[in-house]
Phi, psi and omega in degrees: 000131176283127182258324182250124178231136187236128173267129179245110189228147178285341180248150178290129175292113177276177185300320181296318180292320178299317179294322177299321177295321182287344174288003175302337180274356180074187182290155175100338180271154183249166178232126176258156179282190186304136179199131175054040176087351178271145176289308182218159173232127173277123189239155174289168180304333179267010172092006179279133182292131177257313181223132176250135184243123181277156178303133178302141180239129177273114183265108178270340194277122180298140174091349184292322179296314179297320183296317188264332183250351179058042178216161178292142183258150172299153180290144178080179178301148183220141176276127181254111179240114188255132176245131182241125184268149173293138179280349187270346188237127190300321184281348188298319180296320178291325176297317178298318178296320179290322177301308182294321179297322178292319177299315181296323180292314183291322188260003175076029180248214178214168182237154176233136351288146187303323184290342181275343188277129175219180171234015185284156171277132183248101180289145178273110182250349181294139175285101185293337181291341180272356182253125180300147176294129182297146180280349183223148174257002179294122185300329185281337188270127182259327178225133180231125175237180179298331185257335195216143167252124184252130178243124179261125181235130181242028182254159184292331181232123178266104183262162178276073178290169178297326177295313182292321176300319178295322179295319176300313183295316181295318179296317180297318180297330180267008181060039175248156170276159173244129182233124183259125182254126180220166168287167183292343181278351183287157175231153174258147167279161180300321176299322177293318178300318179296319181295334182277358183301138174096113174293152009269018169301141184212154164256112185259120176268127177253099186256123181302330183265331187241008179075207183259139175209163182282125183288348181254333179244341182085356183297132175294134187242159172220153176272115184208131178065031177078023178200160172274127180219158184294145171276123184244147178276188184294343178265003179084008182268146177264144178267157182255133180294141184301317182297330182292327187277355181259114180212138179255141178277112182273350185092353176292150178220158176235131173266121185243132178233132173244114188240135170240129175234159180220136183229154171288139183281072181264165180292338183262003181297132176242123182270159179092349183290328179295315179297319179298320179297318178298313183297314180297319184295323186264338184236345182087003181213158176284173172302151180279327183196171181213163177189175174264356179203173175260144003291146175286119193242346187258137173301149184301131180204110177293330178296313181294323178298315180297317180299318180295314181297321178296319181294329183270342183301145007274007177290148178290159178235130177250127182237156175235138178228147177232162179250190178294140181303333180292333176233091184306126179210139181213134182223152167240144180230125175249117180257128180214150177268127179234168176302335182275346181145205177259121184249143172244124175252112188246131168238128183231134173240132175238134185260142181223138177280177184295338180258015181240145181254120173299140186280065181294332181287353179264356187291318182297314179293327175297314180299320180296319180292320179297321180288321184286329191237346190226020173064044182301132170260301177214155174220121174246123180250131181224163178227142178217153173276106183198174190297139178297326183281002175069010176281152181255112179272165176275058180220158177293135178230148179293142177290159176294152179241125181298141176252318182199155176230133180240134177251122181297163184298314180295322179290325176299317178297323180292322178290323188115110189297322180298314181292318182294328180284337182225068179297136185305322183264005181074182357276164177289131184275160168271142179270119178244081189066236178273345181277156177241131186242118185255107175292137183239342181159188182256010179090005179243346184263109181296342177296347178297332177297319178296318179296320179294319180298314181295321180296311182295326177294319177298316181293323179294321178295327178292000000 
């Protein structure tokens, strides 16, 4: 059953068009107002949500439709209106398809997935008295137990949408894990992968032939005690599912950068410039767009990013940025206020094919520019054998291998310049102005992790 259906239209769905779409259920069904990020919810006569519709988002950024839906996009900016069906009611998926199909018909667009879109009236025939009242009204959550919130996704790419981000936040606030269930063909975006860090959060693969297993570790799973957990043998060890362990090296690589910057909290501070400098230095162009969730819909603007972070302060702000489709790039930026100032924590991934060379020779000059102009604290550069499109498959992947570590000038002074210039276990750094740049390898030697560990331990002691 298709649960998520998206209308892609050149015109903004106004209230009248949205209501016309919601009449897909015929008479007797109700409509509730905004709740949990949804514009409206189509409800059964007894008030149970059948379909939740998120606020339309105007996607200006080229390549986002192709990246997340794996389909050709209409030309120019497009309005993305997402309908999510309840997993508990048989007609809900067809209702979502009819809603999206009606919007696409009225506004001259199209719906995804195409086969789910109709304009038919879908009568509600399910006996609602036989279905338990849901424990949650959050549109993204399909199963809720004392320990876990379960989200079922049937799309090719599981992105960190505003609904999914809200589900992570709600689960964390309630001290629950979040577990995403998908078919084995699904992929995660890097922001979703980052959000899933830390057990018992899980990516659960539901494979018709091999049962359930963890998409990030391969551990065979079972549903027990209201959560998915590993199946263990008499020695307490978990087994790995066969599909997870089969992976071919395509020659694709990802250049990964983890950057920390720190700024004085002045009235003239502009955020996002460090990420823009990194992107320009490594690709020749700025990021294409930014947003607080996927799809990334706004053209790149450091002014708008700064305004949003100021409005949210002192709460932290999490942003997502993407690059031009010709050079796959995806970044997350966490802006937070600390006693030391305003900090930006940036993670950036750039994808390269087997016939492309990651610009490792540009890292030292990038680090020098970040320290001179953008308040660099630290920069860790790594390389890994992984997909050029930056998607995370449910297969074993090689871990990243450190290439270099850079310590900003102010941080070098805090550690002690004499010690930082001559760490007992090495390596000897390059001087980049006031910053120190420590070469660790070429991205193929796993021993670089040991060198990085000894180096950071030496610097911490300083």
